[in-house]
Amino acid sequence: MTDVSSLINLLVQVGFIWVAFRALQGIHLETMWNRPPRTLSLLITLLAVAIGEGCASFVITFFTTLRNFLLALK
């Protein structure tokens, strides 16, 4: 991997984690409990990392496979 693709991968990972975090905050999970647990913010953060990393991994793999496929056609 080159330096540029490593930087792009890092930015994609962080971007998807941020989007997942914002989406989870929009759900307002604290309304599901009368007294929300103190660690709810940690749970939201960990869920955002897991969801964002999974989505980013899918997108990166998809575009890498597409690029390799197009190069094989040449």
Coordinates of N, CA and C in Angstrom, one line a residue:
M1 N 0.8 -1.2 0.0 CA 0.0 0.0 0.0 C 0.9 1.2 0.0
T2 N 0.5 2.2 -0.8 CA 1.2 3.4 -0.8 C 0.8 4.3 0.3
D3 N 1.6 5.4 0.5 CA 1.2 6.4 1.6 C -0.1 7.0 1.3
V4 N -0.4 7.3 0.0 CA -1.7 8.0 -0.3 C -2.9 7.1 0.0
S5 N -2.8 5.8 -0.4 CA -3.9 4.9 -0.1 C -4.1 4.7 1.4
S6 N -3.0 4.6 2.1 CA -3.1 4.5 3.6 C -3.8 5.7 4.2
L7 N -3.5 6.9 3.7 CA -4.1 8.1 4.2 C -5.6 8.1 3.8
I8 N -5.9 7.7 2.6 CA -7.3 7.6 2.2 C -8.1 6.6 3.1
N9 N -7.5 5.4 3.3 CA -8.1 4.4 4.2 C -8.4 4.9 5.6
L10 N -7.4 5.7 6.1 CA -7.6 6.2 7.5 C -8.7 7.2 7.5
L11 N -8.8 8.1 6.5 CA -9.8 9.1 6.4 C -11.2 8.5 6.2
V12 N -11.3 7.4 5.4 CA -12.5 6.7 5.2 C -13.0 6.1 6.5
Q13 N -12.1 5.4 7.3 CA -12.4 4.8 8.5 C -12.9 5.8 9.5
V14 N -12.2 6.9 9.7 CA -12.6 8.0 10.6 C -14.0 8.6 10.2
G15 N -14.1 8.8 8.9 CA -15.4 9.4 8.4 C -16.6 8.5 8.7
F16 N -16.4 7.2 8.4 CA -17.6 6.3 8.7 C -17.8 6.2 10.2
I17 N -16.8 6.2 11.0 CA -17.0 6.1 12.5 C -17.7 7.4 12.9
W18 N -17.4 8.5 12.4 CA -18.1 9.8 12.7 C -19.5 9.8 12.3
V19 N -19.8 9.3 11.1 CA -21.2 9.2 10.6 C -22.0 8.2 11.5
A20 N -21.4 7.1 11.8 CA -22.1 6.1 12.7 C -22.4 6.7 14.1
F21 N -21.4 7.5 14.6 CA -21.6 8.1 15.9 C -22.7 9.1 15.9
R22 N -22.7 9.9 14.8 CA -23.8 10.9 14.7 C -25.2 10.2 14.6
A23 N -25.2 9.2 13.8 CA -26.5 8.4 13.6 C -27.0 7.8 14.9
L24 N -26.0 7.2 15.7 CA -26.4 6.6 17.0 C -26.9 7.7 18.0
Q25 N -26.3 8.9 17.9 CA -26.7 10.0 18.8 C -28.2 10.4 18.4
G26 N -28.5 10.3 17.2 CA -29.8 10.7 16.7 C -30.9 9.8 17.1
I27 N -30.6 8.6 17.5 CA -31.6 7.6 18.0 C -32.1 7.9 19.4
H28 N -31.3 8.7 20.2 CA -31.7 9.0 21.5 C -31.9 7.7 22.4
L29 N -30.9 6.9 22.5 CA -31.0 5.7 23.2 C -31.3 5.9 24.7
E30 N -31.0 7.1 25.2 CA -31.3 7.3 26.7 C -32.8 7.3 27.0
T31 N -33.6 7.4 26.0 CA -35.1 7.4 26.3 C -35.6 6.0 26.5
M32 N -34.8 5.0 26.3 CA -35.2 3.6 26.4 C -35.2 3.2 27.9
W33 N -34.6 4.0 28.8 CA -34.5 3.7 30.2 C -35.1 4.8 31.0
N34 N -35.6 4.5 32.2 CA -36.1 5.5 33.1 C -34.8 6.2 33.7
R35 N -33.8 5.4 34.0 CA -32.5 6.0 34.4 C -31.5 5.4 33.5
P36 N -31.0 6.1 32.5 CA -30.0 5.6 31.6 C -28.7 5.2 32.3
P37 N -28.1 4.1 31.9 CA -26.8 3.7 32.6 C -25.7 4.8 32.3
R38 N -24.9 4.9 33.3 CA -23.8 5.9 33.2 C -22.8 5.6 32.1
T39 N -22.8 4.3 31.7 CA -21.8 4.0 30.6 C -22.5 4.0 29.2
L40 N -23.6 4.6 29.1 CA -24.3 4.6 27.8 C -23.5 5.3 26.7
S41 N -22.8 6.4 27.1 CA -22.0 7.1 26.1 C -20.8 6.2 25.6
L42 N -20.3 5.4 26.5 CA -19.2 4.5 26.1 C -19.8 3.4 25.2
L43 N -21.0 2.9 25.4 CA -21.6 2.0 24.6 C -21.9 2.6 23.2
I44 N -22.3 3.8 23.1 CA -22.6 4.5 21.9 C -21.3 4.6 21.1
T45 N -20.2 5.0 21.8 CA -18.9 5.2 21.1 C -18.4 3.8 20.6
L46 N -18.5 2.8 21.4 CA -18.0 1.5 20.9 C -18.9 0.9 19.7
L47 N -20.2 1.1 19.8 CA -21.0 0.8 18.7 C -20.7 1.5 17.4
A48 N -20.4 2.8 17.6 CA -20.1 3.6 16.4 C -18.8 3.2 15.8
V49 N -17.8 2.8 16.6 CA -16.5 2.3 16.1 C -16.8 1.0 15.4
A50 N -17.6 0.1 15.9 CA -17.8 -1.2 15.3 C -18.6 -1.1 14.0
I51 N -19.6 -0.3 14.0 CA -20.4 -0.1 12.8 C -19.6 0.7 11.7
G52 N -19.0 1.7 12.1 CA -18.2 2.5 11.2 C -17.0 1.8 10.6
E53 N -16.4 1.0 11.4 CA -15.2 0.2 10.8 C -15.8 -0.9 9.9
G54 N -16.9 -1.5 10.2 CA -17.5 -2.5 9.3 C -17.9 -1.9 8.0
C55 N -18.5 -0.7 8.0 CA -19.0 -0.1 6.8 C -17.8 0.4 5.9
A56 N -16.8 1.0 6.6 CA -15.6 1.5 5.9 C -14.8 0.3 5.3
S57 N -14.7 -0.8 6.0 CA -14.0 -1.9 5.5 C -14.7 -2.5 4.2
F58 N -16.1 -2.5 4.2 CA -16.8 -2.9 3.1 C -16.5 -2.0 1.9
V59 N -16.6 -0.7 2.1 CA -16.4 0.3 1.0 C -15.0 0.2 0.5
I60 N -14.0 0.1 1.3 CA -12.6 0.0 0.9 C -12.4 -1.2 0.1
T61 N -12.9 -2.4 0.6 CA -12.8 -3.6 -0.1 C -13.5 -3.6 -1.5
F62 N -14.7 -3.0 -1.5 CA -15.4 -2.9 -2.7 C -14.6 -2.1 -3.8
F63 N -14.1 -1.0 -3.4 CA -13.4 -0.1 -4.4 C -12.0 -0.8 -4.8
T64 N -11.4 -1.4 -3.9 CA -10.2 -2.1 -4.2 C -10.4 -3.3 -5.2
T65 N -11.5 -4.0 -5.0 CA -11.8 -5.1 -5.9 C -12.2 -4.6 -7.2
L66 N -13.0 -3.5 -7.2 CA -13.4 -2.9 -8.5 C -12.2 -2.4 -9.3
R67 N -11.2 -1.7 -8.6 CA -10.0 -1.3 -9.2 C -9.2 -2.5 -9.8
N68 N -9.1 -3.5 -9.0 CA -8.4 -4.7 -9.5 C -9.0 -5.4 -10.7
F69 N -10.4 -5.4 -10.7 CA -11.1 -5.9 -11.8 C -10.9 -5.1 -13.1
L70 N -11.0 -3.8 -12.9 CA -10.8 -2.9 -14.1 C -9.4 -3.0 -14.6
L71 N -8.4 -3.2 -13.7 CA -7.0 -3.4 -14.2 C -6.8 -4.7 -14.9
A72 N -7.6 -5.7 -14.5 CA -7.5 -7.0 -15.1 C -8.1 -7.0 -16.5
L73 N -9.0 -6.1 -16.8 CA -9.6 -6.0 -18.1 C -8.7 -5.4 -19.2
K74 N -7.7 -4.6 -18.7 CA -6.8 -3.9 -19.6 C -5.9 -4.9 -20.3

